[in-house]
Each structure stands twice: as structure tokens, then as C-alpha cells.
PDB file of C-alpha atoms and ligand atoms in Angstrom:
ATOM      1  CA  MET J 118     -11.914   0.354   8.845  1.00  0.00           C
ATOM      2  CA  VAL J 119      -9.274   2.725   8.832  1.00  0.00           C
ATOM      3  CA  SER J 120      -6.403   0.763   6.768  1.00  0.00           C
ATOM      4  CA  LYS J 121      -3.642   1.016   8.283  1.00  0.00           C
ATOM      5  CA  ILE J 122      -0.724  -0.625   6.087  1.00  0.00           C
ATOM      6  CA  LEU J 123       2.842  -2.080   6.438  1.00  0.00           C
ATOM      7  CA  ILE J 124       5.181  -2.264   4.206  1.00  0.00           C
ATOM      8  CA  ILE J 125       7.955  -4.544   4.388  1.00  0.00           C
ATOM      9  CA  GLY J 126      11.169  -4.098   2.012  1.00  0.00           C
ATOM     10  CA  ALA J 127       9.284  -0.599   1.326  1.00  0.00           C
ATOM     11  CA  CYS J 128      12.599   0.279  -0.088  1.00  0.00           C
ATOM     12  CA  GLY J 129      12.757  -1.859  -3.177  1.00  0.00           C
ATOM     13  CA  GLN J 130      11.873  -1.882  -6.781  1.00  0.00           C
ATOM     14  CA  ILE J 131       8.192  -2.630  -6.270  1.00  0.00           C
ATOM     15  CA  GLY J 132       7.840  -1.888  -2.444  1.00  0.00           C
ATOM     16  CA  SER J 133       8.743   2.312  -3.197  1.00  0.00           C
ATOM     17  CA  GLU J 134       6.802   2.379  -5.544  1.00  0.00           C
ATOM     18  CA  LEU J 135       3.242   0.096  -4.054  1.00  0.00           C
ATOM     19  CA  THR J 136       4.318   2.525  -0.833  1.00  0.00           C
ATOM     20  CA  ASN J 137       3.944   5.868  -2.910  1.00  0.00           C
ATOM     21  CA  LYS J 138       0.614   4.951  -4.385  1.00  0.00           C
ATOM     22  CA  LEU J 139      -0.440   3.612  -1.114  1.00  0.00           C
ATOM     23  CA  ARG J 140       0.277   6.926   0.500  1.00  0.00           C
ATOM     24  CA  ALA J 141      -1.084   9.148  -2.289  1.00  0.00           C
ATOM     25  CA  GLU J 142      -4.753   6.985  -1.662  1.00  0.00           C
ATOM     26  CA  LEU J 143      -4.916   6.343   1.806  1.00  0.00           C
ATOM     27  CA  GLY J 144      -2.536   9.331   3.477  1.00  0.00           C
ATOM     28  CA  VAL J 145       0.941   9.295   4.132  1.00  0.00           C
ATOM     29  CA  ASN J 146       0.675   8.390   8.370  1.00  0.00           C
ATOM     30  CA  ASN J 147      -1.494   5.522   7.293  1.00  0.00           C
ATOM     31  CA  VAL J 148       1.017   3.733   5.494  1.00  0.00           C
ATOM     32  CA  ILE J 149       4.207   2.628   7.568  1.00  0.00           C
ATOM     33  CA  ALA J 150       7.409   2.019   5.204  1.00  0.00           C
ATOM     34  CA  SER J 151      10.026  -0.056   6.241  1.00  0.00           C
ATOM     35  CA  ASP J 152      13.266  -2.174   5.425  1.00  0.00           C
ATOM     36  CA  ILE J 153      16.020  -3.468   7.053  1.00  0.00           C
ATOM     37  CA  ARG J 154      18.307  -0.279   5.837  1.00  0.00           C
ATOM     38  CA  GLU J 155      17.462   2.707   5.186  1.00  0.00           C
ATOM     39  CA  SER J 156      18.313   2.047   1.036  1.00  0.00           C
ATOM     40  CA  ASN J 157      16.032   4.516  -0.859  1.00  0.00           C
ATOM     41  CA  VAL J 158      16.856   8.008   0.802  1.00  0.00           C
ATOM     42  CA  GLU J 159      13.637   9.723  -1.147  1.00  0.00           C
ATOM     43  CA  LEU J 160      11.506   7.081   0.478  1.00  0.00           C
ATOM     44  CA  VAL J 161      12.931   7.092   3.869  1.00  0.00           C
ATOM     45  CA  ALA J 162      12.184  10.736   3.685  1.00  0.00           C
ATOM     46  CA  SER J 163       8.495  10.571   2.486  1.00  0.00           C
ATOM     47  CA  GLY J 164       6.252   9.395   5.449  1.00  0.00           C
ATOM     48  CA  PRO J 165       7.018   7.146   8.526  1.00  0.00           C
ATOM     49  CA  PHE J 166       9.645   4.600   8.335  1.00  0.00           C
ATOM     50  CA  GLU J 167      11.153   1.819  10.526  1.00  0.00           C
ATOM     51  CA  ILE J 168      14.098  -0.626  10.182  1.00  0.00           C
ATOM     52  CA  ILE J 169      12.462  -3.829  10.676  1.00  0.00           C
ATOM     53  CA  ASP J 170      14.476  -7.316   9.610  1.00  0.00           C
ATOM     54  CA  ALA J 171      11.810  -9.636   8.101  1.00  0.00           C
ATOM     55  CA  LYS J 172      13.644 -12.321   9.381  1.00  0.00           C
ATOM     56  CA  ASN J 173      12.315 -10.924  13.028  1.00  0.00           C
ATOM     57  CA  LEU J 174       8.829 -11.846  14.040  1.00  0.00           C
ATOM     58  CA  ASP J 175       9.683  -9.783  17.345  1.00  0.00           C
ATOM     59  CA  GLN J 176      10.530  -6.714  15.313  1.00  0.00           C
ATOM     60  CA  ILE J 177       7.620  -6.858  12.535  1.00  0.00           C
ATOM     61  CA  SER J 178       5.126  -7.623  15.551  1.00  0.00           C
ATOM     62  CA  ASP J 179       6.315  -4.504  17.901  1.00  0.00           C
ATOM     63  CA  CYS J 180       5.569  -2.257  13.986  1.00  0.00           C
ATOM     64  CA  VAL J 181       2.343  -4.066  13.926  1.00  0.00           C
ATOM     65  CA  LYS J 182       1.237  -2.940  17.316  1.00  0.00           C
ATOM     66  CA  LYS J 183       2.668   0.299  17.530  1.00  0.00           C
ATOM     67  CA  TYR J 184       0.639   1.977  14.733  1.00  0.00           C
ATOM     68  CA  ASP J 185      -2.047  -0.452  14.923  1.00  0.00           C
ATOM     69  CA  ILE J 186      -1.386  -2.256  10.685  1.00  0.00           C
ATOM     70  CA  ASN J 187      -4.298  -4.128   9.820  1.00  0.00           C
ATOM     71  CA  THR J 188      -2.853  -5.099   6.564  1.00  0.00           C
ATOM     72  CA  VAL J 189       0.989  -6.242   5.606  1.00  0.00           C
ATOM     73  CA  TYR J 190       2.372  -6.134   2.223  1.00  0.00           C
ATOM     74  CA  LEU J 191       5.898  -8.483   2.598  1.00  0.00           C
ATOM     75  CA  MET J 192       7.718  -7.128  -0.044  1.00  0.00           C
ATOM     76  CA  ALA J 193      11.622  -7.829   0.688  1.00  0.00           C
ATOM     77  CA  ALA J 194      12.792 -10.917  -0.749  1.00  0.00           C
ATOM     78  CA  LEU J 195      16.008 -12.533  -2.703  1.00  0.00           C
ATOM     79  CA  LEU J 196      15.545 -12.753  -6.138  1.00  0.00           C
ATOM     80  CA  SER J 197      17.021 -15.326  -8.434  1.00  0.00           C
ATOM     81  CA  ALA J 198      19.816 -14.294  -9.450  1.00  0.00           C
ATOM     82  CA  THR J 199      21.406 -13.452  -6.417  1.00  0.00           C
ATOM     83  CA  GLY J 200      19.542 -16.804  -4.895  1.00  0.00           C
ATOM     84  CA  GLU J 201      21.791 -18.316  -7.057  1.00  0.00           C
ATOM     85  CA  LYS J 202      24.868 -16.733  -5.329  1.00  0.00           C
ATOM     86  CA  TYR J 203      23.816 -17.147  -2.026  1.00  0.00           C
ATOM     87  CA  PRO J 204      21.251 -20.392  -1.570  1.00  0.00           C
ATOM     88  CA  GLU J 205      20.662 -20.956   2.054  1.00  0.00           C
ATOM     89  CA  LYS J 206      20.599 -16.584   2.280  1.00  0.00           C
ATOM     90  CA  ALA J 207      17.741 -17.007   0.136  1.00  0.00           C
ATOM     91  CA  TRP J 208      15.521 -19.666   1.529  1.00  0.00           C
ATOM     92  CA  ASN J 209      16.040 -18.472   4.607  1.00  0.00           C
ATOM     93  CA  LEU J 210      14.787 -14.758   4.250  1.00  0.00           C
ATOM     94  CA  ASN J 211      12.507 -15.859   1.736  1.00  0.00           C
ATOM     95  CA  MET J 212      10.566 -18.650   3.762  1.00  0.00           C
ATOM     96  CA  GLU J 213      11.264 -16.873   7.292  1.00  0.00           C
ATOM     97  CA  SER J 214       9.882 -13.541   6.488  1.00  0.00           C
ATOM     98  CA  LEU J 215       6.687 -15.285   5.624  1.00  0.00           C
ATOM     99  CA  LEU J 216       5.720 -17.624   8.011  1.00  0.00           C
ATOM    100  CA  ASN J 217       6.276 -14.805  10.401  1.00  0.00           C
ATOM    101  CA  VAL J 218       3.653 -12.353   8.459  1.00  0.00           C
ATOM    102  CA  LEU J 219       1.357 -15.403   8.192  1.00  0.00           C
ATOM    103  CA  ASN J 220       1.628 -15.996  11.710  1.00  0.00           C
ATOM    104  CA  LEU J 221       0.658 -12.780  13.089  1.00  0.00           C
ATOM    105  CA  ALA J 222      -2.649 -12.981  10.545  1.00  0.00           C
ATOM    106  CA  LYS J 223      -3.096 -16.579  12.155  1.00  0.00           C
ATOM    107  CA  GLU J 224      -2.647 -14.937  15.800  1.00  0.00           C
ATOM    108  CA  ARG J 225      -5.256 -11.939  14.382  1.00  0.00           C
ATOM    109  CA  LEU J 226      -2.823  -9.205  14.617  1.00  0.00           C
ATOM    110  CA  ILE J 227      -3.457  -8.228  11.520  1.00  0.00           C
ATOM    111  CA  ASP J 228      -5.958  -9.494   8.814  1.00  0.00           C
ATOM    112  CA  LYS J 229      -4.510  -8.822   5.944  1.00  0.00           C
ATOM    113  CA  VAL J 230      -1.606 -10.057   4.228  1.00  0.00           C
ATOM    114  CA  PHE J 231      -0.327  -9.252   0.554  1.00  0.00           C
ATOM    115  CA  TRP J 232       3.236 -11.711  -0.188  1.00  0.00           C
ATOM    116  CA  PRO J 233       3.838 -12.139  -4.041  1.00  0.00           C
ATOM    117  CA  SER J 234       5.250 -14.829  -5.802  1.00  0.00           C
ATOM    118  CA  SER J 235       6.807 -14.989  -9.356  1.00  0.00           C
ATOM    119  CA  ILE J 236       7.203 -17.364 -12.677  1.00  0.00           C
ATOM    120  CA  ALA J 237       9.571 -18.483 -11.146  1.00  0.00           C
ATOM    121  CA  VAL J 238       7.779 -20.906  -9.467  1.00  0.00           C
ATOM    122  CA  PHE J 239       7.910 -22.706 -12.628  1.00  0.00           C
ATOM    123  CA  GLY J 240      10.710 -24.847 -14.422  1.00  0.00           C
ATOM    124  CA  PRO J 241      11.890 -26.517 -16.811  1.00  0.00           C
ATOM    125  CA  THR J 242       8.787 -29.697 -17.173  1.00  0.00           C
ATOM    126  CA  THR J 243       6.150 -26.440 -17.248  1.00  0.00           C
ATOM    127  CA  PRO J 244       4.489 -26.213 -20.703  1.00  0.00           C
ATOM    128  CA  LYS J 245       6.612 -22.960 -21.664  1.00  0.00           C
ATOM    129  CA  VAL J 246       4.016 -21.316 -24.029  1.00  0.00           C
ATOM    130  CA  ASN J 247       0.925 -19.805 -22.510  1.00  0.00           C
ATOM    131  CA  THR J 248       1.198 -21.234 -19.100  1.00  0.00           C
ATOM    132  CA  PRO J 249      -2.084 -22.395 -17.571  1.00  0.00           C
ATOM    133  CA  GLN J 250      -2.979 -21.232 -14.103  1.00  0.00           C
ATOM    134  CA  LYS J 251      -2.352 -24.771 -12.493  1.00  0.00           C
ATOM    135  CA  THR J 252       0.725 -26.800 -14.270  1.00  0.00           C
ATOM    136  CA  ILE J 253       3.797 -28.765 -13.208  1.00  0.00           C
ATOM    137  CA  MET J 254       5.983 -27.502 -11.236  1.00  0.00           C
ATOM    138  CA  GLU J 255       9.423 -27.870 -10.836  1.00  0.00           C
ATOM    139  CA  PRO J 256      11.806 -24.801 -10.266  1.00  0.00           C
ATOM    140  CA  THR J 257      15.340 -25.256 -10.605  1.00  0.00           C
ATOM    141  CA  THR J 258      16.767 -21.950  -8.255  1.00  0.00           C
ATOM    142  CA  VAL J 259      16.266 -21.984  -5.022  1.00  0.00           C
ATOM    143  CA  TYR J 260      14.316 -18.588  -5.099  1.00  0.00           C
ATOM    144  CA  GLY J 261      11.351 -20.639  -6.744  1.00  0.00           C
ATOM    145  CA  ILE J 262      11.362 -23.437  -4.784  1.00  0.00           C
ATOM    146  CA  THR J 263      11.035 -20.166  -1.538  1.00  0.00           C
ATOM    147  CA  LYS J 264       7.980 -19.305  -3.974  1.00  0.00           C
ATOM    148  CA  GLN J 265       6.544 -22.397  -5.025  1.00  0.00           C
ATOM    149  CA  VAL J 266       6.941 -23.301  -0.704  1.00  0.00           C
ATOM    150  CA  GLY J 267       5.815 -19.905  -0.216  1.00  0.00           C
ATOM    151  CA  GLU J 268       2.245 -20.320  -1.973  1.00  0.00           C
ATOM    152  CA  ARG J 269       1.204 -23.768  -0.297  1.00  0.00           C
ATOM    153  CA  TRP J 270       1.948 -21.774   3.114  1.00  0.00           C
ATOM    154  CA  CYS J 271      -0.482 -19.505   2.209  1.00  0.00           C
ATOM    155  CA  GLU J 272      -3.289 -21.994   0.277  1.00  0.00           C
ATOM    156  CA  TYR J 273      -2.294 -23.745   3.576  1.00  0.00           C
ATOM    157  CA  TYR J 274      -3.234 -20.798   5.921  1.00  0.00           C
ATOM    158  CA  HIS J 275      -6.096 -19.675   4.609  1.00  0.00           C
ATOM    159  CA  ASN J 276      -7.602 -23.057   4.560  1.00  0.00           C
ATOM    160  CA  ASN J 277      -7.322 -24.144   8.246  1.00  0.00           C
ATOM    161  CA  TYR J 278      -6.903 -20.759   9.556  1.00  0.00           C
ATOM    162  CA  GLY J 279      -8.829 -18.840   7.965  1.00  0.00           C
ATOM    163  CA  VAL J 280      -5.551 -16.433   6.745  1.00  0.00           C
ATOM    164  CA  ASP J 281      -6.710 -13.527   4.140  1.00  0.00           C
ATOM    165  CA  VAL J 282      -3.456 -13.960   1.876  1.00  0.00           C
ATOM    166  CA  ARG J 283      -3.743 -13.019  -1.379  1.00  0.00           C
ATOM    167  CA  SER J 284      -0.447 -13.154  -3.965  1.00  0.00           C
ATOM    168  CA  LEU J 285       0.634 -12.594  -7.352  1.00  0.00           C
ATOM    169  CA  ARG J 286       3.058 -14.266  -9.502  1.00  0.00           C
ATOM    170  CA  TYR J 287       5.156 -11.286 -10.758  1.00  0.00           C
ATOM    171  CA  PRO J 288       6.470 -11.814 -14.639  1.00  0.00           C
ATOM    172  CA  GLY J 289       9.166  -9.605 -15.011  1.00  0.00           C
ATOM    173  CA  ILE J 290       8.599  -5.886 -13.571  1.00  0.00           C
ATOM    174  CA  ILE J 291      10.264  -2.583 -15.982  1.00  0.00           C
ATOM    175  CA  SER J 292      10.489   0.575 -14.224  1.00  0.00           C
ATOM    176  CA  TRP J 293      12.395   3.704 -14.059  1.00  0.00           C
ATOM    177  CA  LYS J 294      12.077   5.330 -10.224  1.00  0.00           C
ATOM    178  CA  THR J 295      14.021   2.063  -8.171  1.00  0.00           C
ATOM    179  CA  LEU J 296      16.618  -0.377  -9.255  1.00  0.00           C
ATOM    180  CA  PRO J 297      15.766  -3.968  -9.039  1.00  0.00           C
ATOM    181  CA  GLY J 298      18.328  -6.116  -7.259  1.00  0.00           C
ATOM    182  CA  GLY J 299      19.267  -9.926  -8.551  1.00  0.00           C
ATOM    183  CA  GLY J 300      17.006 -11.202 -11.073  1.00  0.00           C
ATOM    184  CA  THR J 301      16.474 -12.142 -14.230  1.00  0.00           C
ATOM    185  CA  THR J 302      14.311 -10.470 -16.025  1.00  0.00           C
ATOM    186  CA  ASP J 303      16.536  -7.413 -14.507  1.00  0.00           C
ATOM    187  CA  TYR J 304      18.236  -6.980 -18.294  1.00  0.00           C
ATOM    188  CA  ALA J 305      14.735  -4.790 -19.760  1.00  0.00           C
ATOM    189  CA  ILE J 306      15.285  -2.095 -17.145  1.00  0.00           C
ATOM    190  CA  GLU J 307      19.684  -1.902 -17.824  1.00  0.00           C
ATOM    191  CA  ILE J 308      18.937  -1.845 -21.424  1.00  0.00           C
ATOM    192  CA  PHE J 309      17.108   0.807 -20.845  1.00  0.00           C
ATOM    193  CA  HIS J 310      20.082   2.839 -18.471  1.00  0.00           C
ATOM    194  CA  LYS J 311      22.573   1.758 -20.700  1.00  0.00           C
ATOM    195  CA  ALA J 312      20.481   3.043 -24.395  1.00  0.00           C
ATOM    196  CA  ILE J 313      21.157   6.233 -22.794  1.00  0.00           C
ATOM    197  CA  LYS J 314      23.651   5.917 -21.183  1.00  0.00           C
ATOM    198  CA  ASP J 315      26.205   4.395 -23.512  1.00  0.00           C
ATOM    199  CA  GLY J 316      23.876   3.986 -26.446  1.00  0.00           C
ATOM    200  CA  HIS J 317      24.067   0.230 -26.997  1.00  0.00           C
ATOM    201  CA  TYR J 318      23.830  -3.073 -24.421  1.00  0.00           C
ATOM    202  CA  ASN J 319      25.664  -6.470 -24.155  1.00  0.00           C
ATOM    203  CA  CYS J 320      22.536  -8.220 -22.292  1.00  0.00           C
ATOM    204  CA  PHE J 321      23.308 -11.635 -20.363  1.00  0.00           C
ATOM    205  CA  LEU J 322      20.501 -13.287 -22.305  1.00  0.00           C
ATOM    206  CA  THR J 323      20.483 -14.482 -25.510  1.00  0.00           C
ATOM    207  CA  GLU J 324      18.123 -12.577 -28.137  1.00  0.00           C
ATOM    208  CA  ASN J 325      15.609 -15.159 -28.467  1.00  0.00           C
ATOM    209  CA  THR J 326      15.176 -15.647 -24.994  1.00  0.00           C
ATOM    210  CA  ALA J 327      10.892 -14.713 -24.453  1.00  0.00           C
ATOM    211  CA  LEU J 328       9.305 -14.056 -20.459  1.00  0.00           C
ATOM    212  CA  PRO J 329       6.710 -12.397 -19.730  1.00  0.00           C
ATOM    213  CA  MET J 330       7.190  -8.890 -18.591  1.00  0.00           C
ATOM    214  CA  MET J 331       4.862  -5.955 -17.260  1.00  0.00           C
ATOM    215  CA  TYR J 332       5.631  -1.895 -16.872  1.00  0.00           C
ATOM    216  CA  MET J 333       5.144  -0.814 -12.892  1.00  0.00           C
ATOM    217  CA  GLU J 334       2.064   0.813 -13.303  1.00  0.00           C
ATOM    218  CA  ASP J 335       0.183  -2.603 -14.102  1.00  0.00           C
ATOM    219  CA  ALA J 336       1.787  -4.054 -11.220  1.00  0.00           C
ATOM    220  CA  VAL J 337       1.071  -1.983  -9.110  1.00  0.00           C
ATOM    221  CA  LYS J 338      -2.803  -1.928 -10.119  1.00  0.00           C
ATOM    222  CA  ALA J 339      -2.706  -5.414 -10.306  1.00  0.00           C
ATOM    223  CA  THR J 340      -1.956  -5.527  -6.729  1.00  0.00           C
ATOM    224  CA  LEU J 341      -3.908  -3.300  -5.382  1.00  0.00           C
ATOM    225  CA  ASP J 342      -6.894  -4.500  -7.260  1.00  0.00           C
ATOM    226  CA  ILE J 343      -5.986  -7.970  -5.952  1.00  0.00           C
ATOM    227  CA  MET J 344      -6.094  -6.726  -2.538  1.00  0.00           C
ATOM    228  CA  GLU J 345      -9.392  -4.320  -2.666  1.00  0.00           C
ATOM    229  CA  ALA J 346     -11.392  -7.003  -4.380  1.00  0.00           C
ATOM    230  CA  ASP J 347     -14.169  -9.118  -2.614  1.00  0.00           C
ATOM    231  CA  ALA J 348     -12.846 -12.132  -0.425  1.00  0.00           C
ATOM    232  CA  GLU J 349     -15.104 -14.310  -2.168  1.00  0.00           C
ATOM    233  CA  ASP J 350     -13.766 -13.447  -5.266  1.00  0.00           C
ATOM    234  CA  VAL J 351     -10.099 -13.722  -4.386  1.00  0.00           C
ATOM    235  CA  LYS J 352     -10.871 -17.443  -5.513  1.00  0.00           C
ATOM    236  CA  ILE J 353      -7.012 -18.854  -5.318  1.00  0.00           C
ATOM    237  CA  ARG J 354      -5.111 -18.618  -2.336  1.00  0.00           C
ATOM    238  CA  SER J 355      -2.165 -20.187  -3.297  1.00  0.00           C
ATOM    239  CA  SER J 356      -0.809 -17.109  -6.085  1.00  0.00           C
ATOM    240  CA  TYR J 357      -2.936 -16.522  -9.480  1.00  0.00           C
ATOM    241  CA  ASN J 358      -0.816 -16.063 -13.077  1.00  0.00           C
ATOM    242  CA  LEU J 359      -0.111 -12.527 -13.759  1.00  0.00           C
ATOM    243  CA  SER J 360       0.008 -11.623 -17.364  1.00  0.00           C
ATOM    244  CA  ALA J 361       1.015  -8.089 -19.612  1.00  0.00           C
ATOM    245  CA  ILE J 362       3.069  -8.891 -22.478  1.00  0.00           C
ATOM    246  CA  SER J 363       5.271 -11.158 -23.325  1.00  0.00           C
ATOM    247  CA  PHE J 364       8.828 -10.042 -25.708  1.00  0.00           C
ATOM    248  CA  THR J 365      12.976 -11.277 -26.269  1.00  0.00           C
ATOM    249  CA  PRO J 366      15.809  -8.869 -26.210  1.00  0.00           C
ATOM    250  CA  LYS J 367      15.837  -8.881 -29.562  1.00  0.00           C
ATOM    251  CA  GLU J 368      12.470  -7.627 -30.197  1.00  0.00           C
ATOM    252  CA  LEU J 369      13.062  -5.125 -26.736  1.00  0.00           C
ATOM    253  CA  ALA J 370      16.609  -3.895 -28.802  1.00  0.00           C
ATOM    254  CA  LEU J 371      14.651  -2.996 -31.981  1.00  0.00           C
ATOM    255  CA  GLU J 372      11.497  -1.175 -30.557  1.00  0.00           C
ATOM    256  CA  ILE J 373      14.195   1.037 -28.627  1.00  0.00           C
ATOM    257  CA  THR J 374      15.716   2.089 -32.418  1.00  0.00           C
ATOM    258  CA  LYS J 375      12.502   3.563 -33.243  1.00  0.00           C
ATOM    259  CA  GLN J 376      13.299   6.308 -30.570  1.00  0.00           C
ATOM    260  CA  LEU J 377      16.768   5.812 -31.381  1.00  0.00           C
ATOM    261  CA  PRO J 378      17.556   4.946 -34.054  1.00  0.00           C
ATOM    262  CA  GLU J 379      21.707   4.957 -33.089  1.00  0.00           C
ATOM    263  CA  PHE J 380      21.319   2.022 -30.818  1.00  0.00           C
ATOM    264  CA  THR J 381      23.445  -0.889 -30.562  1.00  0.00           C
ATOM    265  CA  ILE J 382      22.894  -4.179 -28.528  1.00  0.00           C
ATOM    266  CA  SER J 383      25.375  -7.432 -28.497  1.00  0.00           C
ATOM    267  CA  TYR J 384      24.705 -10.811 -26.702  1.00  0.00           C
ATOM    268  CA  LYS J 385      26.992 -12.581 -24.060  1.00  0.00           C
ATOM    269  CA  PRO J 386      24.976 -14.782 -22.482  1.00  0.00           C
ATOM    270  CA  ASP J 387      26.157 -15.699 -18.332  1.00  0.00           C
ATOM    271  CA  PHE J 388      24.789 -17.503 -15.592  1.00  0.00           C
ATOM    272  CA  ARG J 389      21.404 -16.685 -16.076  1.00  0.00           C
ATOM    273  CA  GLN J 390      20.421 -17.932 -18.501  1.00  0.00           C
ATOM    274  CA  LYS J 391      19.994 -20.812 -17.879  1.00  0.00           C
ATOM    275  CA  ILE J 392      17.621 -19.205 -15.258  1.00  0.00           C
ATOM    276  CA  ALA J 393      15.751 -17.980 -17.795  1.00  0.00           C
ATOM    277  CA  ASP J 394      15.576 -20.301 -19.879  1.00  0.00           C
ATOM    278  CA  SER J 395      13.563 -22.687 -17.118  1.00  0.00           C
ATOM    279  CA  TRP J 396      10.856 -20.299 -16.956  1.00  0.00           C
ATOM    280  CA  PRO J 397       7.678 -19.563 -19.127  1.00  0.00           C
ATOM    281  CA  SER J 398       7.735 -17.622 -22.765  1.00  0.00           C
ATOM    282  CA  SER J 399       4.018 -16.427 -21.756  1.00  0.00           C
ATOM    283  CA  ILE J 400       1.261 -17.090 -19.724  1.00  0.00           C
ATOM    284  CA  ASP J 401      -2.640 -17.782 -18.985  1.00  0.00           C
ATOM    285  CA  ASP J 402      -3.504 -15.786 -16.539  1.00  0.00           C
ATOM    286  CA  SER J 403      -7.523 -15.642 -17.343  1.00  0.00           C
ATOM    287  CA  SER J 404      -8.194 -16.866 -13.434  1.00  0.00           C
ATOM    288  CA  ALA J 405      -7.160 -13.473 -12.688  1.00  0.00           C
ATOM    289  CA  ARG J 406      -8.842 -11.814 -15.226  1.00  0.00           C
ATOM    290  CA  GLY J 407     -12.468 -13.827 -14.220  1.00  0.00           C
ATOM    291  CA  ASP J 408     -12.202 -13.676 -10.884  1.00  0.00           C
ATOM    292  CA  TRP J 409     -11.714  -9.766 -10.062  1.00  0.00           C
ATOM    293  CA  ASN J 410     -11.727  -8.161 -13.321  1.00  0.00           C
ATOM    294  CA  TRP J 411      -7.738  -8.335 -13.918  1.00  0.00           C
ATOM    295  CA  ASN J 412      -6.252  -5.978 -17.224  1.00  0.00           C
ATOM    296  CA  HIS J 413      -3.814  -4.318 -18.035  1.00  0.00           C
ATOM    297  CA  SER J 414      -2.965  -1.325 -20.072  1.00  0.00           C
ATOM    298  CA  TYR J 415       1.001  -0.929 -21.412  1.00  0.00           C
ATOM    299  CA  ASP J 416       2.048  -2.823 -24.747  1.00  0.00           C
ATOM    300  CA  LEU J 417       6.070  -2.876 -25.888  1.00  0.00           C
ATOM    301  CA  GLU J 418       5.316   0.400 -27.363  1.00  0.00           C
ATOM    302  CA  ALA J 419       3.856   2.056 -24.112  1.00  0.00           C
ATOM    303  CA  ILE J 420       6.690   1.033 -22.398  1.00  0.00           C
ATOM    304  CA  THR J 421       9.798   1.743 -24.230  1.00  0.00           C
ATOM    305  CA  LYS J 422       8.214   5.277 -24.704  1.00  0.00           C
ATOM    306  CA  GLU J 423       7.188   5.910 -21.172  1.00  0.00           C
ATOM    307  CA  MET J 424      11.145   4.267 -20.175  1.00  0.00           C
ATOM    308  CA  LEU J 425      13.174   5.950 -22.295  1.00  0.00           C
ATOM    309  CA  LEU J 426      10.833   9.548 -21.306  1.00  0.00           C
ATOM    310  CA  GLN J 427      11.666   8.735 -17.738  1.00  0.00           C
ATOM    311  CA  LEU J 428      15.231   7.997 -17.849  1.00  0.00           C
ATOM    312  CA  ARG J 429      16.071  11.334 -19.654  1.00  0.00           C
ATOM    313  CA  GLU J 430      14.241  13.214 -17.994  1.00  0.00           C
ATOM    314  CA  LYS J 431      15.911  11.813 -14.680  1.00  0.00           C
ATOM    315  CA  ALA J 432      19.422  12.498 -16.179  1.00  0.00           C
ATOM    316  CA  VAL J 433      19.762  15.710 -16.793  1.00  0.00           C
ATOM    317  CA  SER J 434      17.102  16.968 -13.534  1.00  0.00           C
TER     318      SER J 434
HETATM  319  N1  LIG V   2      12.077 -10.852 -11.838  1.00  0.00           N
HETATM  320  C1  LIG V   2      12.615 -11.784 -11.370  1.00  0.00           C
HETATM  321  C2  LIG V   2      13.158 -12.603 -11.275  1.00  0.00           C
HETATM  322  O1  LIG V   2      13.944 -11.610 -11.762  1.00  0.00           O
HETATM  323  C3  LIG V   2      11.326 -13.325 -10.481  1.00  0.00           C
HETATM  324  O2  LIG V   2      10.533 -13.052 -10.380  1.00  0.00           O
HETATM  325  O3  LIG V   2      13.895 -12.969 -10.364  1.00  0.00           O
END
């Protein structure tokens, strides 16, 4: 059967790259991009695009019927830092959108769902180092609460209604094409932009705040890997721990100075420090590696080289 895919939140940091990759693999017309507004000009121009508010079930369901969609990637969400500013908005968007998509799968209007969870499902009482797949989860951000509840719903819909939903707990994702919006791990992208533009970065986290991170190429690969895996190999239907590397702002700055010796960094932690402090510093993702052969490729050195190269090229083009 031909995969006909709808990506909700396609203009965002991960959605835009996922759309491009899937279009390259399946053909432009088999991957419908959608978002609440046309906020990414390149993406909108690159193939079929629909305006969809992820909270609106009718809009999603009309689009699913119009294009005969069988798979939905739900990438729309309010992230951790923005979520703390607008708690109710974060709850409404993150929960309503997920239940809309799960219900379409329950009614068999679609066959398969991808929904991202996050390291934000964990909290201050979770073991911080090499955080296991199954552990204490007491998230303290609204974003984390929505991801934790979302995971419970995914497993519930799978167990009770046979819904084929697959999910990953993304770490911070580093990329250069589309900027992230409103996350706590965003510093690891801002730092590259500022390094090139100003030679200096004032970081909103302290120098020793270690967080799990991953390059976009790896994140997209993990997403496609889990979606293409045989259903019986996807044994966890809440969400899989997913990991590549962990580093602190100080370690990242040091890596940047290997390429840009003049680069300097200062630290002025703000409200996002408390969010980062509540999250793991590293993740045990052996279930993903064992169940569907997950493996990452990019280490800190490779990410740093690639980010500086791509952003420099982008700046002159
Ligand atoms: N990158 C996200 C954030 O910082 C975590 O999932 O909010």
C-alpha cells in the first residue's frame, strides 16, 4: 500500500525536515504538509500544504479524507519554556491535538500515528544519569505533564483499541535549517548562530548543565526507523527513550573554540535553568537499540563542524 502521509506542524523545527525527507523518499504528492499558518515559506512552496489547527478535529479529518491519508505525524506542540508562560494554552494544544489524531486512528480513518514525547516527561525525582526507560516520572513543567499524559493515552489507545501509535522521547535536537521555538535546549542552537554573528554567546543555562542532545539527521532517522519497524518489534507503545550524546554549555563552547578560537561565552541563567535542572543529564536508550536497532551517527565534534559549516554557508548565500 502506498503511504499517504499528513504532517501536522510541518513548519516547525523537526516537522520541516521530516517533511523534506519523507517527500524525497515517497514523492512530493504523497506527503501533505500542514500547519496553523504559513510560517515557513520554503516548506509551503515545496509541495501540497494545508492550513490546519491541530486542535480542530474537523480540519484534520477533512484533510485525511481529501488526500486519502493513512499515516499522521503529529509534530505540533508548545515546548517547555513557552509552556511555562502559557500553561493552559500548552495543555490545550498538546492534549487536544493528540486525542484528535488518536481518535481518527481508533475510528480507522488512519492506520498509523507518530507522536513525539520528550526528556521533559522526567522530573527532579528521576535518576539523573543514564535515566532508565521505566523509572520515576514526576515532571514539573506543563510541557512535561502533557508529554507524560500523552504517553499514557498512546499506550491506552494501543492496548484497548489496537491503534498503531509509535513514539520517541526526543532529547534536545540540534539543527540549522529551521529555528526551534520556545524550548529549554534551544541554547545549543542559538550558540552557533551567535558564535558566527557576534563571536560571543550569553548562555541562559549555567556552564555545567548537562543535557541529552542529538543532531537533526539522527532524530529524523530514528523517527523513520521506528515508523518503518515491524509492528511486533515496537514493543513499547508509550514512548521510547532515545539518546545520542550529552554535553554541558561549557563543553559545547570548548568544541566551538576548536573551530573558532576567538569565540567567548558568558552565563546568565534565567527561568529555564530550573527546567533544565529537572531533566536527566543522560539517557539509557537500550530498549530502542535492542527492539528496532536504533543507532546514532553524530558525536559532538561532528555536530559542531556541521553546524558551523552549514550556518556559515547560509549566511553568505
Ligand atoms: N527540546 C524540548 C524543549 O527544550 C524538549 O523536548 O522544550
